[in-house]
Amino acid sequence: MRNFFTIFCKELRGFFLSPFGWVVLTLVTIMQGWSMSGAMKALQDAPIPESLVYIVFHMPQFWFYFLVIFPLITMRLFSEEERVGTLETLLTAPVQTWQLVFGKYFATLGFYVILWIPAFIQFQLFSILTDVPAPFSSGSLFGAFLLIFLMGSLFIAIGCLASSLTSSQIIAGVVTTGLLFIHYFLGYLTVIYSDRFAAAPVIRYIASNEHLRYFSKGLIDSRAIVYYLTAAAFFLFLTHHVINRRRWRS
Amino acid sequence: MIKVENLTKRFGRHTAVANATFEVGKGEVVGFLGPNGAGKTTTIRMLTGFLPPSSGAASVDGFDVFRKSIDARRRIGYLPESVPLYRDMRVREYLKFRGQIKGLQGERLRMRMEEVVERCGLQGVRRKMIKTLSKGFRQRVGLADALIHDPPLLVLDEPTNGLDPNQIRSIRNLIKQLGENHTILLSTHILSEVEMICDKIIIIDGGRIMASDTPSNLVNQMRAAGKITVELKADPEKVRAALSQLAHIKKVTNEKSSEGWEHFSVLVQSGTDARERISSLCQENRWPLRSLYRHDSTLEDVFVELTRKD
Ligand SMILES: Nc1ncnc2c1ncn2[C@@H]1O[C@H](COP(=O)(O)OP(=O)(O)OP(=O)(O)O)[C@@H](O)[C@H]1O
Ligand SMILES: [Mg+2]
């Protein structure tokens, strides 16, 4: 457990000791601000039945910057260690592979949570600055951020796996982006073809855009929670095995 | 301390280490020699638990490196060949991280850091970013990392690789000091280094252990193929014919001639010395003889003899 914590701290600090972490944080904050101001403008222009939270997370730019966060924050995790050779010093220290995988995973998840603090503050500022009661319920805010967290936990696990498979950051990033876009567009199949095909229920079950629609209305679906967490666990399990494959006898 | 039995590693169809068996006793400083691609790094990686063996077993201090990997790893301080370090960390920070990950904390961690910094001569660069360090200092940081948890066994893969002669000397002296109370397995290409600091030598070639003995024993066995150099003035063909006629001569080669002096090198059979016979041969034929010299075989000869490919 101490080893896990040591690695967790080192990785989390790593995000803030390199300019890279700050660049990501800045970019994401700007994009969040852009979504926010766009949403406020939309509310101003025409009466919309949805809440501010709903509109912010349904701006056209949302998915694009959202999905780009993950390759950026996960691509280095294992591929860089492998390329530089520090994986050798890590795996020959008395550290268990799961401590390494979990340490890196949770540190990245921690950084990801920090990335959403600016957006959270923006929502809080709304009522403070405008003197108007916030045009959203606390339930919808909670739901939206819960889903953001759940998607993050799965997508970071996917990024971990991609990073463990190669010693090239670029390839890891491209693979992660590819997988996430496939996942995202799968969710749209039911929108495009409606429900007229056999796999439709499965697609509905994993469709992030659908989840976002009702989570940001404050409707929390426990099936989605189960889906994200088990899928994240599955990808971490795969990552563990990929890292550990060098320990298998061949 | 180290016990290796029939250790084998195959990469696909290529066998990098084949049935290696050797032992390293407690407190020994062992040189691990072999040409490039012999399988030194692969053997070391199996010992340190980074690569699983294809078959065979190895143990460190009684702990199987495969089944009791964590226990074995606790007892090993390992300096990998390429000295991988985190470029964006400061020396202090890096050593602290490595100490923590190897189970040190609090006062003990602080003391160990002090000690390895002192030992490896890192006082001046503690706060420096690792990427700004010269190769010599990086090597020292790697060594400090290997030492930080005070392991009884040090496994060093080419610790002096790429250093200038002064650095090589100081690292070598450091290793020598460490050898007083550590078991050390040292892979290197610098034979003089081995002669200076090692109690025992293991030579590996093509994945097979070719020899495992003390340096002096190895050299004495090699006296076997003694080499004599002769310089004289005469018709080279006649000399060659006459020399080859003598007893116990294996091979005569005319190496070069300069200003009428012919240089021959003569390989003689084990345990014989042909110098007296050669000198009388020259007297009989009235060949002016300028030098007659028998080479003591060196570790280099041993190495070349055991690992050459022709
Ligand atoms: N990961 C790997 N995959 C495939 N082959 C490998 C791998 N690692 C090493 N080899 C091969 O195994 C053989 C032994 O390599 P090794 O690195 O152990 O040699 P070495 O004795 O350390 O050489 P050097 O003195 O150059 O460091 C080489 O032929 C090498 O090509
Ligand atoms: Mg090597």
XYZ file of C-alpha atoms and ligand atoms in Angstrom:
592
model
C 0.000 0.000 0.000
C 2.871 2.359 0.762
C 4.373 1.627 -2.620
C 1.075 2.454 -4.255
C 1.015 5.743 -2.427
C 4.638 6.554 -3.299
C 3.967 6.003 -6.988
C 0.672 7.857 -6.806
C 2.344 10.925 -5.306
C 5.252 10.853 -7.705
C 2.988 10.637 -10.740
C 0.597 13.299 -9.544
C 3.467 15.653 -8.767
C 4.860 14.854 -12.188
C 1.842 16.474 -13.811
C 2.555 19.723 -12.051
C 6.331 19.698 -12.255
C 6.323 19.594 -16.034
C 5.017 22.408 -18.229
C 2.945 19.757 -19.975
C 0.473 19.410 -17.096
C -0.034 23.151 -16.942
C -0.574 23.386 -20.681
C -3.291 20.734 -20.505
C -4.887 22.434 -17.521
C -4.890 25.789 -19.311
C -6.310 24.419 -22.537
C -9.065 22.532 -20.763
C -9.959 25.576 -18.665
C -10.201 27.706 -21.799
C -12.402 25.154 -23.518
C -14.618 24.913 -20.438
C -14.925 28.688 -20.363
C -15.768 28.730 -24.042
C -18.519 26.141 -23.555
C -19.832 28.105 -20.620
C -19.979 31.443 -22.387
C -21.472 29.796 -25.480
C -24.155 28.207 -23.335
C -24.936 31.493 -21.590
C -25.248 33.189 -24.935
C -27.613 30.478 -26.134
C -29.791 30.990 -23.044
C -29.806 34.704 -23.651
C -30.784 34.462 -27.305
C -33.757 32.194 -27.012
C -35.791 30.540 -24.284
C -34.601 26.962 -23.888
C -36.338 24.411 -21.720
C -33.072 22.833 -20.573
C -30.829 23.890 -17.709
C -27.477 25.626 -18.053
C -25.664 22.436 -17.050
C -27.399 20.514 -19.803
C -26.530 23.103 -22.425
C -22.889 23.414 -21.372
C -22.388 19.678 -21.734
C -24.229 19.617 -25.035
C -22.274 22.319 -26.786
C -20.935 21.024 -30.090
C -17.324 21.484 -28.971
C -17.789 19.489 -25.782
C -17.010 15.987 -27.062
C -14.088 17.124 -29.096
C -12.078 18.672 -26.328
C -13.368 16.140 -23.827
C -12.129 13.150 -25.793
C -8.775 14.784 -26.504
C -8.002 15.117 -22.797
C -7.493 11.372 -22.399
C -4.766 10.655 -24.930
C -2.939 13.721 -23.650
C -2.892 12.679 -20.023
C -2.406 8.935 -20.475
C -0.079 8.479 -23.420
C 3.115 8.960 -21.423
C 2.221 6.725 -18.501
C 3.896 3.456 -19.432
C 5.266 4.046 -22.918
C 7.687 6.677 -21.688
C 8.962 4.398 -18.920
C 9.450 1.654 -21.449
C 11.221 3.926 -23.933
C 13.589 5.488 -21.413
C 14.173 2.142 -19.715
C 12.974 3.201 -16.286
C 10.444 0.380 -16.406
C 13.429 -1.851 -15.737
C 14.365 0.000 -12.563
C 10.719 0.056 -11.482
C 10.065 -3.617 -12.066
C 13.307 -4.712 -10.440
C 12.506 -2.748 -7.296
C 10.391 -4.607 -4.741
C 7.155 -3.253 -6.196
C 4.189 -5.333 -7.228
C 2.841 -4.696 -10.694
C -0.621 -3.808 -9.434
C 0.882 -1.150 -7.181
C 2.497 0.378 -10.208
C -0.610 0.194 -12.390
C -2.957 1.491 -9.701
C -0.536 4.191 -8.631
C -0.299 5.576 -12.129
C -3.993 5.131 -12.843
C -5.240 6.891 -9.739
C -2.692 9.681 -10.081
C -3.984 10.341 -13.583
C -7.554 10.148 -12.371
C -6.614 12.626 -9.659
C -5.181 15.019 -12.199
C -8.300 14.577 -14.297
C -10.507 15.493 -11.357
C -8.392 18.596 -10.852
C -8.977 19.477 -14.503
C -12.687 19.793 -13.760
C -12.340 22.133 -10.828
C -12.354 25.236 -13.072
C -15.643 24.162 -14.665
C -17.123 23.563 -11.245
C -16.030 27.005 -10.111
C -17.556 28.532 -13.229
C -20.923 27.049 -12.338
C -20.650 28.324 -8.786
C -19.606 31.763 -9.965
C -22.664 32.084 -12.136
C -25.059 32.840 -9.327
C -22.504 34.836 -7.340
C -21.619 37.126 -10.219
C -24.992 37.506 -11.897
C -27.229 37.783 -8.835
C -29.685 35.625 -10.731
C -30.565 32.260 -9.183
C -28.552 29.652 -11.028
C -30.514 28.265 -13.980
C -29.822 24.667 -13.009
C -30.589 22.345 -10.148
C -27.879 20.996 -7.903
C -29.031 17.508 -8.961
C -28.204 18.121 -12.592
C -24.838 19.578 -11.650
C -24.079 16.568 -9.486
C -25.267 14.157 -12.175
C -23.176 15.774 -14.880
C -20.016 15.797 -12.801
C -20.622 12.251 -11.636
C -20.806 11.125 -15.243
C -17.727 13.147 -16.141
C -15.935 11.282 -13.370
C -17.264 7.888 -14.484
C -16.335 8.428 -18.108
C -12.926 9.620 -16.955
C -12.354 6.476 -14.928
C -13.067 4.283 -17.947
C -11.313 6.362 -20.568
C -8.180 6.729 -18.479
C -8.105 2.962 -18.028
C -8.316 2.602 -21.814
C -5.457 5.089 -22.145
C -3.394 3.107 -19.637
C -3.817 -0.026 -21.689
C -2.822 1.699 -24.929
C 0.217 3.201 -23.218
C 1.319 -0.146 -21.844
C 1.211 -1.719 -25.289
C 3.851 0.419 -26.959
C 6.983 2.365 -26.191
C 5.859 5.230 -28.399
C 3.777 7.991 -26.835
C 2.440 8.996 -30.208
C 1.140 5.538 -31.023
C -0.353 5.231 -27.558
C -2.101 8.574 -28.017
C -3.413 7.700 -31.462
C -4.705 4.315 -30.294
C -6.462 5.897 -27.320
C -8.037 8.566 -29.500
C -9.160 5.919 -31.980
C -10.716 3.716 -29.306
C -12.495 6.626 -27.663
C -13.922 7.903 -30.959
C -15.134 4.421 -31.845
C -16.768 4.179 -28.441
C -18.350 7.577 -28.948
C -19.685 6.872 -32.436
C -21.052 3.497 -31.373
C -23.302 5.487 -29.083
C -24.640 7.355 -32.104
C -25.665 4.223 -33.972
C -29.015 4.209 -32.232
C -29.477 7.865 -33.075
C -28.753 7.238 -36.736
C -30.511 3.903 -37.253
C -32.925 4.204 -34.334
C -33.600 0.924 -32.549
C -34.150 -1.258 -35.558
C -31.173 -3.574 -35.157
C -30.414 -6.437 -32.855
C -27.523 -4.900 -30.931
C -29.425 -1.716 -30.179
C -29.976 -2.468 -26.454
C -26.270 -3.121 -25.977
C -25.367 0.066 -27.805
C -27.827 1.993 -25.683
C -26.273 0.507 -22.597
C -22.812 1.811 -23.422
C -23.723 5.038 -25.227
C -21.957 7.876 -23.459
C -23.953 10.551 -25.258
C -27.178 9.015 -23.942
C -25.779 8.789 -20.439
C -24.768 12.402 -20.606
C -28.264 13.401 -21.713
C -29.990 12.050 -18.661
C -27.196 12.453 -16.101
C -27.061 16.174 -16.889
C -30.777 16.349 -16.200
C -30.074 14.927 -12.786
C -31.296 11.421 -13.642
C -28.699 9.045 -12.293
C -28.734 5.552 -13.728
C -27.018 2.922 -11.665
C -26.583 0.658 -14.711
C -24.297 3.273 -16.242
C -22.310 3.495 -13.024
C -21.849 -0.256 -13.022
C -20.900 -0.204 -16.693
C -18.176 2.420 -16.363
C -16.653 1.007 -13.229
C -16.559 -2.612 -14.355
C -15.230 -1.671 -17.781
C -12.533 0.456 -16.131
C -11.601 -2.455 -13.892
C -11.439 -4.725 -16.914
C -9.061 -2.431 -18.796
C -6.865 -2.042 -15.739
C -6.764 -5.794 -15.407
C -5.618 -6.035 -19.031
C -2.994 -3.353 -18.416
C -1.715 -5.269 -15.428
C -1.347 -8.356 -17.572
C 0.362 -6.522 -20.391
C 2.934 -5.112 -17.976
C 3.287 -8.471 -16.320
C 3.599 -10.406 -19.567
C 7.338 -9.945 -19.312
C 7.139 -12.056 -16.206
C 5.498 -14.926 -17.993
C 7.588 -17.887 -18.898
C 7.862 -18.271 -22.634
C 24.502 -15.580 -2.558
C 23.576 -16.221 -6.178
C 22.784 -19.668 -7.407
C 22.014 -20.241 -11.059
C 21.030 -23.624 -12.380
C 20.515 -24.482 -16.024
C 19.187 -21.044 -16.684
C 17.980 -20.696 -20.263
C 16.415 -17.805 -22.095
C 15.042 -18.009 -25.602
C 13.827 -15.079 -27.624
C 11.716 -16.786 -30.240
C 14.087 -19.139 -32.006
C 17.177 -17.378 -30.750
C 18.719 -18.727 -27.544
C 20.348 -15.854 -25.678
C 21.373 -17.850 -22.614
C 21.772 -21.612 -22.742
C 21.908 -23.782 -19.634
C 23.939 -21.377 -17.573
C 25.001 -22.759 -14.234
C 27.168 -20.897 -11.764
C 27.356 -19.774 -8.181
C 28.519 -16.654 -6.482
C 29.453 -16.941 -2.840
C 28.773 -14.409 -0.131
C 31.252 -11.557 -0.177
C 32.742 -12.432 -3.550
C 33.375 -9.846 -6.215
C 32.751 -11.572 -9.504
C 33.540 -10.275 -12.970
C 31.062 -11.299 -15.623
C 32.779 -11.184 -18.992
C 31.805 -11.915 -22.545
C 31.783 -10.363 -26.000
C 28.921 -8.183 -27.200
C 25.720 -10.157 -27.447
C 27.035 -12.980 -25.274
C 24.033 -12.878 -22.989
C 25.385 -10.995 -19.990
C 22.586 -8.473 -19.788
C 19.999 -11.163 -20.405
C 21.385 -13.292 -17.568
C 21.453 -10.280 -15.277
C 17.904 -9.352 -16.189
C 16.740 -12.818 -15.263
C 18.590 -12.578 -11.961
C 16.982 -9.266 -11.119
C 13.509 -10.507 -11.987
C 12.988 -8.305 -15.022
C 12.855 -11.193 -17.486
C 11.448 -14.618 -16.727
C 13.726 -17.517 -17.625
C 12.530 -19.903 -20.333
C 13.703 -22.753 -18.132
C 16.007 -23.346 -15.231
C 16.122 -21.523 -11.950
C 18.041 -18.850 -10.134
C 17.971 -17.761 -6.549
C 19.378 -14.875 -4.578
C 20.109 -15.457 -0.918
C 17.900 -18.529 -1.096
C 14.922 -16.747 -2.655
C 13.892 -17.944 -6.084
C 13.977 -14.906 -8.367
C 10.873 -16.051 -10.139
C 8.626 -17.359 -7.393
C 9.819 -15.200 -4.513
C 10.612 -12.277 -6.722
C 9.853 -9.489 -4.265
C 12.018 -11.010 -1.525
C 14.851 -11.571 -3.965
C 14.569 -8.039 -5.344
C 14.812 -6.553 -1.852
C 18.301 -8.019 -1.612
C 19.592 -6.772 -4.942
C 20.923 -3.370 -5.841
C 20.806 -3.242 -9.616
C 22.438 -0.802 -11.991
C 21.073 -1.499 -15.501
C 23.299 -1.197 -18.523
C 21.723 1.968 -19.908
C 21.356 3.645 -16.474
C 17.739 4.691 -16.969
C 16.761 7.726 -14.881
C 13.892 10.204 -14.788
C 15.279 13.188 -16.629
C 12.887 15.682 -15.104
C 13.652 14.903 -11.486
C 16.260 16.372 -9.226
C 18.906 14.055 -7.831
C 17.631 14.302 -4.269
C 14.068 13.807 -5.293
C 14.964 10.792 -7.395
C 16.912 9.106 -4.626
C 14.087 9.807 -2.206
C 11.578 8.224 -4.563
C 13.770 5.199 -5.120
C 14.382 4.837 -1.393
C 10.673 4.975 -0.640
C 9.834 2.495 -3.323
C 12.389 0.138 -1.854
C 10.690 0.371 1.517
C 12.674 3.049 3.351
C 11.034 5.894 5.210
C 11.540 8.583 7.803
C 14.838 8.881 9.573
C 16.293 5.777 7.965
C 15.561 7.088 4.486
C 17.216 10.390 5.339
C 20.293 8.654 6.696
C 20.630 6.332 3.746
C 20.297 9.253 1.337
C 23.034 11.147 3.162
C 25.244 8.125 3.048
C 24.853 7.229 -0.630
C 25.184 10.858 -1.687
C 28.442 11.003 0.214
C 29.668 7.651 -1.017
C 28.950 8.337 -4.654
C 30.304 11.869 -4.551
C 26.995 13.532 -5.337
C 27.150 16.309 -2.733
C 27.585 19.010 -5.359
C 24.680 17.997 -7.582
C 21.966 17.115 -5.087
C 19.669 19.844 -6.306
C 20.458 19.514 -9.973
C 18.040 18.262 -12.559
C 19.122 14.821 -13.738
C 18.971 15.826 -17.383
C 21.651 18.444 -16.809
C 24.144 15.961 -15.374
C 27.121 14.594 -17.270
C 27.327 10.900 -18.013
C 29.710 10.304 -15.146
C 27.350 11.820 -12.645
C 24.369 9.961 -14.056
C 26.287 6.763 -13.556
C 26.873 7.802 -9.957
C 23.202 8.553 -9.464
C 22.395 5.086 -10.807
C 24.906 3.577 -8.430
C 23.501 5.577 -5.537
C 20.073 4.211 -6.412
C 21.431 0.670 -6.415
C 22.935 1.237 -2.973
C 20.157 3.133 -1.293
C 18.402 0.246 0.430
C 21.740 -1.184 1.552
C 21.389 -4.479 -0.299
C 23.841 -7.301 0.362
C 24.162 -8.003 -3.380
C 25.067 -5.488 -6.063
C 24.500 -6.328 -9.710
C 26.252 -3.816 -11.928
C 25.915 -4.027 -15.704
C 28.863 -2.195 -17.264
C 29.104 0.499 -14.594
C 32.080 2.217 -16.222
C 30.722 2.150 -19.751
C 31.375 5.414 -21.577
C 33.263 7.212 -18.830
C 36.548 9.059 -19.095
C 39.639 7.464 -17.534
C 39.416 9.558 -14.374
C 35.783 8.723 -13.839
C 36.454 5.067 -14.558
C 39.112 5.128 -11.922
C 36.990 6.710 -9.271
C 34.005 4.456 -9.970
C 36.339 1.478 -9.897
C 37.727 2.559 -6.557
C 34.201 2.940 -5.285
C 33.347 -0.567 -6.418
C 36.494 -1.837 -4.788
C 35.450 -0.250 -1.493
C 31.954 -1.624 -1.828
C 33.415 -5.052 -2.455
C 34.686 -5.136 1.103
C 31.227 -5.672 2.513
C 29.025 -6.524 -0.463
C 28.700 -9.364 -2.878
C 29.145 -7.931 -6.349
C 28.372 -9.281 -9.799
C 30.024 -6.946 -12.248
C 29.619 -7.148 -15.987
C 32.257 -5.303 -17.964
C 34.415 -5.239 -21.074
C 37.430 -3.724 -19.366
C 39.688 -6.602 -18.456
C 42.172 -4.625 -16.435
C 39.268 -3.580 -14.250
C 38.417 -7.181 -13.619
C 42.000 -8.065 -12.794
C 42.102 -5.259 -10.289
C 38.892 -5.825 -8.393
C 37.505 -9.301 -8.950
C 38.064 -12.434 -6.914
C 36.463 -14.581 -9.538
C 35.636 -14.457 -13.220
C 32.788 -15.916 -15.188
C 33.190 -15.878 -18.944
C 30.119 -16.317 -21.094
C 29.958 -16.603 -24.854
C 27.043 -17.337 -27.117
C 24.904 -17.814 -24.027
C 27.157 -20.552 -22.620
C 29.353 -20.294 -19.568
C 32.873 -20.934 -20.849
C 34.828 -20.559 -17.644
C 34.314 -19.764 -14.004
C 37.439 -19.465 -11.895
C 39.856 -17.076 -10.238
C 41.805 -14.805 -12.591
C 45.163 -16.354 -11.712
C 43.933 -19.891 -12.284
C 42.554 -18.939 -15.648
C 45.780 -17.280 -16.695
C 47.851 -20.218 -15.523
C 45.798 -22.668 -17.482
C 46.300 -20.490 -20.480
C 50.035 -20.623 -20.189
C 49.083 -23.670 -22.074
C 49.288 -21.836 -25.330
C 52.440 -19.826 -24.731
C 53.610 -17.471 -27.408
C 57.214 -16.673 -28.228
C 58.393 -13.785 -30.331
C 61.649 -14.157 -32.267
C 63.480 -11.465 -34.190
C 66.366 -12.534 -36.394
C 68.092 -11.905 -39.674
C 67.788 -14.743 -42.165
C 65.805 -16.075 -45.054
C 62.253 -16.291 -43.684
C 61.403 -19.493 -45.560
C 64.402 -21.326 -44.170
C 63.693 -20.079 -40.662
C 60.110 -21.175 -40.829
C 61.072 -24.609 -42.027
C 63.744 -24.981 -39.356
C 61.533 -23.741 -36.533
C 58.672 -25.999 -37.509
C 61.028 -28.966 -37.244
C 61.613 -28.346 -33.540
C 59.660 -30.328 -30.964
C 56.494 -28.967 -29.290
C 55.994 -26.187 -31.818
C 52.395 -25.665 -32.856
C 52.528 -22.835 -35.286
C 55.061 -20.448 -36.749
C 54.057 -17.211 -38.397
C 56.196 -14.584 -40.021
C 54.574 -11.413 -38.815
C 56.603 -8.714 -40.517
C 60.061 -7.749 -41.581
C 61.767 -4.443 -41.060
C 65.242 -3.432 -42.206
C 66.164 -7.043 -42.791
C 64.984 -8.247 -39.365
C 62.305 -10.889 -39.521
C 59.691 -11.070 -36.776
C 58.263 -14.490 -36.047
C 55.688 -15.492 -33.561
C 55.814 -19.067 -32.415
C 53.048 -20.870 -30.588
C 54.301 -23.678 -28.389
C 52.508 -26.512 -26.700
C 51.355 -26.391 -23.124
C 53.927 -26.602 -20.390
C 56.925 -26.380 -22.712
C 59.429 -23.676 -23.333
C 61.216 -23.701 -26.690
C 63.392 -20.680 -26.157
C 66.569 -22.600 -25.452
C 66.144 -24.766 -28.530
C 65.402 -21.761 -30.697
C 68.488 -19.964 -29.495
C 70.735 -22.955 -30.199
C 69.123 -23.336 -33.601
C 70.101 -19.762 -34.392
C 73.639 -20.342 -33.222
C 74.003 -23.451 -35.373
C 72.795 -21.600 -38.436
C 74.662 -18.405 -37.587
C 71.505 -16.346 -37.763
C 71.870 -13.030 -35.932
C 69.286 -13.116 -33.161
C 68.002 -9.802 -31.818
C 65.218 -10.802 -29.458
C 63.680 -13.921 -28.067
C 60.762 -13.212 -25.830
C 58.088 -15.270 -24.206
C 54.759 -13.576 -23.571
C 53.026 -14.168 -20.305
C 49.467 -14.863 -21.117
C 47.055 -12.246 -19.843
C 43.418 -12.232 -19.064
C 42.952 -10.821 -22.512
C 44.485 -13.943 -24.023
C 42.179 -16.061 -21.920
C 39.222 -14.030 -23.048
C 40.156 -14.141 -26.720
C 40.994 -17.818 -26.597
C 37.668 -18.727 -25.022
C 35.452 -16.476 -27.075
C 36.952 -16.044 -30.510
C 34.949 -17.195 -33.450
C 37.499 -18.469 -36.007
N 14.355 -8.453 -25.826
C 15.057 -9.175 -26.703
N 14.444 -9.727 -27.772
C 15.155 -10.471 -28.648
N 16.458 -10.724 -28.562
C 17.131 -10.198 -27.522
C 16.467 -9.398 -26.542
N 17.376 -9.014 -25.623
C 18.555 -9.544 -26.030
N 18.414 -10.257 -27.152
C 19.482 -11.005 -27.838
O 20.096 -11.838 -26.904
C 21.497 -11.866 -27.119
C 22.222 -11.519 -25.840
O 22.049 -10.146 -25.585
P 22.616 -9.438 -24.294
O 22.071 -8.066 -24.277
O 22.341 -10.286 -23.113
O 24.158 -9.393 -24.587
P 25.317 -8.755 -23.712
O 26.229 -9.853 -23.331
O 24.756 -7.943 -22.615
O 26.030 -7.820 -24.769
P 26.735 -6.396 -24.558
O 28.117 -6.672 -24.127
O 26.709 -5.807 -25.929
O 25.936 -5.624 -23.578
C 21.776 -10.923 -28.261
O 21.942 -11.694 -29.423
C 20.549 -10.076 -28.352
O 20.308 -9.708 -29.681
Mg 24.866 -6.039 -22.025
